[in-house]
mmCIF file of C-alpha atoms and ligand atoms in Angstrom:
data_model
loop_
_atom_site.group_PDB
_atom_site.id
_atom_site.type_symbol
_atom_site.label_atom_id
_atom_site.label_comp_id
_atom_site.label_asym_id
_atom_site.label_seq_id
_atom_site.Cartn_x
_atom_site.Cartn_y
_atom_site.Cartn_z
ATOM 1 C CA MET A 672 0.000 0.000 0.000
ATOM 2 C CA SER A 673 1.245 3.468 -0.764
ATOM 3 C CA ILE A 674 -0.082 6.651 0.803
ATOM 4 C CA ASN A 675 -1.314 9.519 -1.342
ATOM 5 C CA VAL A 676 -0.690 12.699 0.595
ATOM 6 C CA LEU A 677 -2.108 16.212 0.312
ATOM 7 C CA ILE A 678 -0.054 18.994 1.939
ATOM 8 C CA VAL A 679 -1.979 22.208 2.588
ATOM 9 C CA ASP A 680 0.080 25.214 3.731
ATOM 10 C CA ASP A 681 0.261 28.784 2.490
ATOM 11 C CA SER A 682 4.045 28.710 2.652
ATOM 12 C CA GLY A 683 5.696 26.971 -0.301
ATOM 13 C CA VAL A 684 8.892 26.681 1.728
ATOM 14 C CA MET A 685 7.015 24.929 4.522
ATOM 15 C CA ARG A 686 5.348 22.561 2.035
ATOM 16 C CA ALA A 687 8.805 21.691 0.722
ATOM 17 C CA MET A 688 10.051 21.048 4.269
ATOM 18 C CA ILE A 689 7.127 18.754 5.016
ATOM 19 C CA LEU A 690 7.565 16.901 1.722
ATOM 20 C CA LYS A 691 11.250 16.398 2.437
ATOM 21 C CA SER A 692 10.445 15.020 5.876
ATOM 22 C CA LEU A 693 7.933 12.616 4.321
ATOM 23 C CA ARG A 694 10.502 11.403 1.788
ATOM 24 C CA MET A 695 13.021 10.824 4.587
ATOM 25 C CA SER A 696 10.468 9.017 6.753
ATOM 26 C CA GLY A 697 10.553 5.666 5.052
ATOM 27 C CA LEU A 698 6.756 5.716 4.818
ATOM 28 C CA PRO A 699 5.367 4.224 1.590
ATOM 29 C CA LEU A 700 4.610 7.459 -0.263
ATOM 30 C CA GLY A 701 2.361 7.431 -3.297
ATOM 31 C CA GLU A 702 1.257 10.583 -5.077
ATOM 32 C CA THR A 703 1.880 13.876 -3.319
ATOM 33 C CA HIS A 704 -0.294 16.911 -3.895
ATOM 34 C CA GLN A 705 0.055 20.461 -2.631
ATOM 35 C CA ALA A 706 -2.410 23.267 -1.946
ATOM 36 C CA ALA A 707 -1.869 26.800 -0.652
ATOM 37 C CA ASN A 708 -5.114 27.183 1.317
ATOM 38 C CA GLY A 709 -8.161 25.271 2.489
ATOM 39 C CA GLN A 710 -10.196 25.975 -0.608
ATOM 40 C CA GLU A 711 -7.495 24.651 -2.933
ATOM 41 C CA GLY A 712 -7.179 21.712 -0.570
ATOM 42 C CA LEU A 713 -10.870 20.827 -0.907
ATOM 43 C CA GLU A 714 -10.629 21.122 -4.696
ATOM 44 C CA THR A 715 -7.694 18.710 -4.739
ATOM 45 C CA LEU A 716 -9.576 16.342 -2.441
ATOM 46 C CA SER A 717 -12.526 16.274 -4.816
ATOM 47 C CA GLN A 718 -10.290 15.483 -7.793
ATOM 48 C CA HIS A 719 -7.827 12.943 -6.428
ATOM 49 C CA TRP A 720 -7.704 9.904 -4.202
ATOM 50 C CA ILE A 721 -6.058 11.130 -1.000
ATOM 51 C CA ASP A 722 -5.190 8.887 1.958
ATOM 52 C CA LEU A 723 -3.753 11.517 4.287
ATOM 53 C CA VAL A 724 -4.120 15.275 4.663
ATOM 54 C CA ILE A 725 -1.401 17.356 6.291
ATOM 55 C CA ALA A 726 -2.699 20.864 6.939
ATOM 56 C CA ASP A 727 -1.671 24.211 8.368
ATOM 57 C CA ILE A 728 -4.199 26.266 10.349
ATOM 58 C CA ASN A 729 -3.417 29.880 9.607
ATOM 59 C CA MET A 730 -3.907 30.409 5.854
ATOM 60 C CA PRO A 731 -5.562 33.063 3.690
ATOM 61 C CA VAL A 732 -8.781 32.467 1.692
ATOM 62 C CA MET A 733 -9.819 29.455 3.791
ATOM 63 C CA ASN A 734 -8.062 28.435 6.975
ATOM 64 C CA GLY A 735 -7.343 24.894 8.088
ATOM 65 C CA GLU A 736 -10.107 24.766 10.683
ATOM 66 C CA GLU A 737 -12.772 25.555 8.113
ATOM 67 C CA MET A 738 -11.293 23.083 5.640
ATOM 68 C CA ILE A 739 -11.467 20.336 8.272
ATOM 69 C CA GLU A 740 -15.077 21.245 9.070
ATOM 70 C CA ARG A 741 -16.011 21.028 5.379
ATOM 71 C CA MET A 742 -14.237 17.675 5.121
ATOM 72 C CA LYS A 743 -16.261 16.349 8.046
ATOM 73 C CA GLU A 744 -19.519 17.382 6.309
ATOM 74 C CA ASN A 745 -18.572 15.452 3.181
ATOM 75 C CA THR A 746 -19.227 11.709 3.213
ATOM 76 C CA GLU A 747 -16.305 11.016 0.845
ATOM 77 C CA MET A 748 -13.810 13.043 2.852
ATOM 78 C CA ARG A 749 -14.835 12.686 6.462
ATOM 79 C CA ASP A 750 -12.779 9.563 7.207
ATOM 80 C CA ILE A 751 -9.502 10.764 5.712
ATOM 81 C CA PRO A 752 -6.884 11.039 8.489
ATOM 82 C CA ILE A 753 -5.725 14.602 9.150
ATOM 83 C CA VAL A 754 -2.471 15.803 10.669
ATOM 84 C CA VAL A 755 -2.369 19.494 11.549
ATOM 85 C CA ILE A 756 1.092 21.085 11.499
ATOM 86 C CA SER A 757 0.872 24.556 12.975
ATOM 87 C CA THR A 758 2.423 27.097 15.281
ATOM 88 C CA GLU A 759 -0.810 27.129 17.273
ATOM 89 C CA GLY A 760 0.049 27.175 20.949
ATOM 90 C CA SER A 761 -3.351 27.660 22.559
ATOM 91 C CA LYS A 762 -4.630 24.620 24.470
ATOM 92 C CA THR A 763 -8.217 25.623 23.755
ATOM 93 C CA ARG A 764 -7.707 25.501 19.987
ATOM 94 C CA LEU A 765 -5.719 22.284 20.131
ATOM 95 C CA GLU A 766 -8.512 20.561 22.034
ATOM 96 C CA GLN A 767 -11.026 21.705 19.431
ATOM 97 C CA LEU A 768 -8.871 20.164 16.704
ATOM 98 C CA GLN A 769 -8.457 16.916 18.574
ATOM 99 C CA GLN A 770 -12.224 16.678 19.021
ATOM 100 C CA LYS A 771 -12.463 16.765 15.235
ATOM 101 C CA GLY A 772 -10.120 13.787 15.123
ATOM 102 C CA ALA A 773 -7.016 15.556 13.846
ATOM 103 C CA ALA A 774 -3.546 14.778 15.156
ATOM 104 C CA PHE A 775 -1.333 17.733 15.906
ATOM 105 C CA ILE A 776 2.322 18.589 15.285
ATOM 106 C CA HIS A 777 3.837 21.803 16.522
ATOM 107 C CA LYS A 778 6.132 23.943 14.327
ATOM 108 C CA PRO A 779 9.121 23.708 14.374
ATOM 109 C CA PHE A 780 8.954 19.930 13.982
ATOM 110 C CA THR A 781 11.399 17.095 13.454
ATOM 111 C CA PRO A 782 11.069 14.551 10.614
ATOM 112 C CA GLU A 783 10.785 11.818 13.279
ATOM 113 C CA LYS A 784 7.777 13.531 14.819
ATOM 114 C CA ILE A 785 6.033 13.599 11.434
ATOM 115 C CA ARG A 786 6.833 9.944 10.796
ATOM 116 C CA ASP A 787 5.629 8.770 14.218
ATOM 117 C CA THR A 788 2.456 10.853 14.142
ATOM 118 C CA ILE A 789 1.508 9.531 10.697
ATOM 119 C CA LYS A 790 2.229 5.933 11.700
ATOM 120 C CA ASP A 791 0.081 6.447 14.731
ATOM 121 C CA ILE A 792 -2.903 8.109 13.065
ATOM 122 C CA MET A 793 -2.843 5.708 10.092
ATOM 123 C CA LYS A 794 -2.296 2.727 12.405
ATOM 124 C CA LEU A 795 0.720 1.598 10.404
ATOM 125 C CA GLY A 796 2.434 0.162 13.474
ATOM 126 C CA GLY A 797 5.991 -1.089 13.431
ATOM 127 C CA SER A 798 7.441 2.016 15.028
ATOM 128 C CA ASP A 799 9.749 1.853 18.007
ATOM 129 C CA GLY A 800 7.249 1.251 20.777
ATOM 130 C CA ASN A 801 5.471 4.579 20.533
ATOM 131 C CA GLN A 802 2.121 2.928 19.949
ATOM 132 C CA GLY A 803 -0.748 2.651 22.333
ATOM 133 C CA THR A 804 -0.008 5.734 24.345
ATOM 134 C CA ASN A 805 -3.710 6.448 24.900
ATOM 135 C CA MET B 1055 2.757 38.605 31.372
ATOM 136 C CA GLY B 1056 6.154 38.977 32.977
ATOM 137 C CA THR B 1057 8.580 41.818 33.356
ATOM 138 C CA LYS B 1058 10.347 43.390 30.401
ATOM 139 C CA GLU B 1059 13.455 41.449 31.379
ATOM 140 C CA GLN B 1060 11.550 38.127 31.251
ATOM 141 C CA ILE B 1061 9.975 39.033 27.932
ATOM 142 C CA LYS B 1062 13.371 39.807 26.466
ATOM 143 C CA GLU B 1063 14.773 36.505 27.679
ATOM 144 C CA THR B 1064 11.807 34.660 26.146
ATOM 145 C CA LEU B 1065 12.308 36.560 22.885
ATOM 146 C CA TYR B 1066 15.950 35.439 22.733
ATOM 147 C CA ASN B 1067 15.137 31.841 23.655
ATOM 148 C CA VAL B 1068 12.342 31.432 21.134
ATOM 149 C CA ALA B 1069 14.330 33.120 18.353
ATOM 150 C CA GLU B 1070 17.391 30.960 18.962
ATOM 151 C CA ASP B 1071 15.320 27.784 19.103
ATOM 152 C CA VAL B 1072 13.279 28.465 15.965
ATOM 153 C CA LEU B 1073 16.260 29.700 13.917
ATOM 154 C CA GLU B 1074 18.120 26.525 14.774
ATOM 155 C CA LYS B 1075 15.304 24.014 14.383
ATOM 156 C CA LEU B 1076 13.545 25.507 11.380
ATOM 157 C CA ALA B 1077 16.392 27.050 9.417
ATOM 158 C CA PHE B 1078 19.502 25.319 10.835
ATOM 159 C CA ILE B 1079 20.985 28.713 11.605
ATOM 160 C CA PHE B 1080 22.902 29.270 14.831
ATOM 161 C CA SER B 1081 22.487 32.636 16.465
ATOM 162 C CA PHE B 1082 24.401 34.352 19.218
ATOM 163 C CA PRO B 1083 22.786 36.950 21.471
ATOM 164 C CA GLU B 1084 24.579 40.290 21.222
ATOM 165 C CA ASP B 1085 22.509 42.354 23.586
ATOM 166 C CA GLU B 1086 25.130 45.074 23.987
ATOM 167 C CA ARG B 1087 25.500 45.953 20.342
ATOM 168 C CA ASP B 1088 23.640 48.746 18.562
ATOM 169 C CA GLN B 1089 20.435 48.002 16.701
ATOM 170 C CA MET B 1090 20.949 46.964 13.093
ATOM 171 C CA ASP B 1091 20.906 49.434 10.277
ATOM 172 C CA TYR B 1092 17.295 48.796 9.340
ATOM 173 C CA THR B 1093 17.593 50.668 6.052
ATOM 174 C CA THR B 1094 19.789 47.917 4.603
ATOM 175 C CA ALA B 1095 18.107 44.946 6.241
ATOM 176 C CA VAL B 1096 15.198 42.905 4.938
ATOM 177 C CA ALA B 1097 12.345 43.013 7.402
ATOM 178 C CA THR B 1098 9.199 41.011 7.879
ATOM 179 C CA ARG B 1099 6.320 41.852 10.155
ATOM 180 C CA VAL B 1100 3.413 39.966 11.649
ATOM 181 C CA SER B 1101 0.642 41.482 13.723
ATOM 182 C CA PHE B 1102 -1.460 39.663 16.298
ATOM 183 C CA ALA B 1103 -4.465 40.224 18.534
ATOM 184 C CA GLY B 1104 -5.542 38.464 21.700
ATOM 185 C CA PRO B 1105 -5.128 39.144 25.439
ATOM 186 C CA PHE B 1106 -2.797 41.840 24.143
ATOM 187 C CA SER B 1107 -2.200 42.938 20.579
ATOM 188 C CA GLY B 1108 0.798 44.215 18.691
ATOM 189 C CA ALA B 1109 3.353 43.186 16.121
ATOM 190 C CA LEU B 1110 6.579 41.286 15.825
ATOM 191 C CA VAL B 1111 9.216 42.484 13.358
ATOM 192 C CA MET B 1112 12.290 40.585 12.267
ATOM 193 C CA ALA B 1113 15.087 42.398 10.477
ATOM 194 C CA ILE B 1114 17.819 40.298 8.943
ATOM 195 C CA ALA B 1115 20.903 41.014 6.854
ATOM 196 C CA ALA B 1116 20.033 40.588 3.175
ATOM 197 C CA GLU B 1117 23.191 38.458 2.768
ATOM 198 C CA ALA B 1118 21.719 35.849 5.105
ATOM 199 C CA LEU B 1119 18.602 35.219 3.020
ATOM 200 C CA PRO B 1120 20.041 32.737 0.477
ATOM 201 C CA GLU B 1121 21.346 30.486 3.257
ATOM 202 C CA LEU B 1122 18.117 30.806 5.216
ATOM 203 C CA ALA B 1123 15.912 29.844 2.275
ATOM 204 C CA GLY B 1124 18.362 27.201 1.034
ATOM 205 C CA ASN B 1125 18.488 25.524 4.440
ATOM 206 C CA MET B 1126 14.740 25.495 4.834
ATOM 207 C CA LEU B 1127 14.180 24.140 1.330
ATOM 208 C CA GLY B 1128 16.956 21.616 1.822
ATOM 209 C CA ILE B 1129 18.698 22.393 -1.453
ATOM 210 C CA ASP B 1130 22.383 22.316 -2.339
ATOM 211 C CA GLU B 1131 24.546 25.332 -1.654
ATOM 212 C CA ASP B 1132 25.255 25.979 -5.337
ATOM 213 C CA GLU B 1133 21.571 26.022 -6.201
ATOM 214 C CA GLU B 1134 20.014 29.445 -6.180
ATOM 215 C CA THR B 1135 16.815 30.453 -4.498
ATOM 216 C CA THR B 1136 14.440 33.072 -5.858
ATOM 217 C CA THR B 1137 13.564 36.287 -4.022
ATOM 218 C CA GLU B 1138 10.064 34.898 -3.656
ATOM 219 C CA GLN B 1139 11.378 31.782 -1.917
ATOM 220 C CA GLN B 1140 13.607 33.894 0.316
ATOM 221 C CA HIS B 1141 10.700 36.106 1.338
ATOM 222 C CA ASP B 1142 8.477 33.079 1.860
ATOM 223 C CA ALA B 1143 11.142 31.527 4.113
ATOM 224 C CA LEU B 1144 11.431 34.716 6.121
ATOM 225 C CA LYS B 1145 7.664 35.036 6.519
ATOM 226 C CA GLU B 1146 7.317 31.432 7.670
ATOM 227 C CA LEU B 1147 10.193 31.971 10.085
ATOM 228 C CA ILE B 1148 8.544 34.941 11.785
ATOM 229 C CA ASN B 1149 5.218 33.132 11.734
ATOM 230 C CA VAL B 1150 6.722 30.254 13.709
ATOM 231 C CA VAL B 1151 8.621 32.590 16.049
ATOM 232 C CA CYS B 1152 5.416 34.533 16.751
ATOM 233 C CA GLY B 1153 3.348 31.384 17.254
ATOM 234 C CA ASN B 1154 5.822 30.096 19.816
ATOM 235 C CA LEU B 1155 6.466 33.444 21.465
ATOM 236 C CA LEU B 1156 2.910 34.477 22.367
ATOM 237 C CA PRO B 1157 1.971 31.450 24.502
ATOM 238 C CA ALA B 1158 5.430 31.588 26.099
ATOM 239 C CA ILE B 1159 4.704 35.150 27.207
ATOM 240 C CA SER B 1160 0.984 34.925 27.849
ATOM 241 C CA GLY B 1161 0.352 31.316 28.898
ATOM 242 C CA LYS B 1162 -0.911 28.287 26.993
ATOM 243 C CA GLN B 1163 -4.572 29.031 27.681
ATOM 244 C CA SER B 1164 -4.505 32.328 25.790
ATOM 245 C CA VAL B 1165 -5.968 32.447 22.315
ATOM 246 C CA PHE B 1166 -4.330 34.769 19.790
ATOM 247 C CA ASN B 1167 -5.183 35.515 16.207
ATOM 248 C CA VAL B 1168 -1.983 35.850 14.235
ATOM 249 C CA ASN B 1169 -2.286 37.652 10.905
ATOM 250 C CA MET B 1170 -0.484 36.814 7.686
ATOM 251 C CA PRO B 1171 3.170 37.865 7.847
ATOM 252 C CA GLU B 1172 4.266 40.503 5.345
ATOM 253 C CA ILE B 1173 7.566 41.760 4.026
ATOM 254 C CA VAL B 1174 8.117 45.378 5.047
ATOM 255 C CA PRO B 1175 8.330 47.278 1.747
ATOM 256 C CA GLU B 1176 11.779 48.638 0.963
ATOM 257 C CA GLY B 1177 12.108 52.204 2.134
ATOM 258 C CA GLU B 1178 9.395 51.873 4.743
ATOM 259 C CA SER B 1179 10.668 52.412 8.244
ATOM 260 C CA ILE B 1180 10.012 49.482 10.552
ATOM 261 C CA ILE B 1181 9.748 51.783 13.512
ATOM 262 C CA LYS B 1182 7.056 54.244 12.574
ATOM 263 C CA ASP B 1183 6.999 57.641 14.212
ATOM 264 C CA ASP B 1184 3.375 57.218 15.263
ATOM 265 C CA ARG B 1185 4.042 53.868 16.863
ATOM 266 C CA PRO B 1186 5.319 53.287 20.362
ATOM 267 C CA GLN B 1187 8.842 52.009 20.744
ATOM 268 C CA PRO B 1188 9.317 48.245 20.925
ATOM 269 C CA VAL B 1189 8.726 46.631 24.292
ATOM 270 C CA SER B 1190 11.655 44.365 23.682
ATOM 271 C CA VAL B 1191 14.447 43.895 21.142
ATOM 272 C CA ALA B 1192 16.554 40.767 20.707
ATOM 273 C CA LYS B 1193 19.832 41.421 18.911
ATOM 274 C CA MET B 1194 21.595 38.425 17.467
ATOM 275 C CA ASP B 1195 24.592 37.703 15.315
ATOM 276 C CA ILE B 1196 24.350 34.953 12.730
ATOM 277 C CA ASP B 1197 26.866 33.607 10.218
ATOM 278 C CA GLU B 1198 26.135 36.085 7.456
ATOM 279 C CA GLY B 1199 25.413 39.190 9.516
ATOM 280 C CA GLN B 1200 22.926 40.338 12.067
ATOM 281 C CA CYS B 1201 19.329 39.678 12.966
ATOM 282 C CA ASP B 1202 17.092 41.811 15.206
ATOM 283 C CA LEU B 1203 13.712 40.848 16.550
ATOM 284 C CA LEU B 1204 11.450 43.645 17.773
ATOM 285 C CA LEU B 1205 8.300 43.098 19.790
ATOM 286 C CA PHE B 1206 5.682 45.854 19.778
ATOM 287 C CA ILE B 1207 2.731 45.673 22.146
ATOM 288 C CA ASP B 1208 -0.174 48.109 21.895
ATOM 289 C CA GLY B 1209 -0.869 50.037 25.076
ATOM 290 C CA GLU B 1210 2.385 49.008 26.585
ATOM 291 C CA THR B 1211 1.209 49.981 30.067
ATOM 292 C CA ALA B 1212 0.155 46.384 30.741
ATOM 293 C CA ILE B 1213 3.807 45.534 31.207
ATOM 294 C CA GLN B 1214 5.504 46.075 34.513
ATOM 295 C CA ALA B 1215 8.414 48.422 34.339
ATOM 296 C CA ASP B 1216 11.764 46.881 35.111
HETATM 297 MG MG1 MG C 1983 0.688 29.350 7.507
#
């Protein structure tokens, strides 16, 4: 199985950093798609088979929170695993995201953190004993 | 919110941490030196609103931008980056600094809205005459020059004097 990934972030440099981390992760990457805001993200989701969404919060046009809400309203998109990578530091907002089922990674991140979070949320297992922490 | 001295220390710590982890750039605090010559630096600014509102400005030597963007993009040293990529790198850098700085100053329960970072247009002064002076300035030396981080807070009276 290979994972088709959509990376949604308004910073092209950040998208490149995330993509590089994914390539280094050893995860079975399939197609990778990129979008610069939530609206572009939803368009990509409606056109391609995506197994995993990695999204920023703070973006122009449509932010990550709204994109996630729209995904949850859509029967084809609601079960796609979501990893939020953001600078968000407020506990209140993080809890809201977790209630929507998204995993969270804080910027700045390490490639290992991305790998482990994806393995965890996609239940890929085989990591170094980081499973089952809940 | 702490004293001005605590805020300054937090500013230095967050800047050092983010520069190193995000851009692989090592910085050295140079608190005694003069402020940079802002007319020759490239500056980026992000404003925020929450329990307190204001703006964070980062000025960095133009010579440092290729390394900054190159490191973040993970490309070879002989490959060139575009001005757009360099500005994007700088904006993402201040975005991450700001996102880490505010909860460190204000507490993890506080909710802030951070606006889109922008590059300060060339020729525009980063310290406007009608604006209050920065609450705190972190002055750092990096490989290719200098980097200053200025924190402005509206209605500065909320901060205890040191
Ligand atoms: Mg962003």
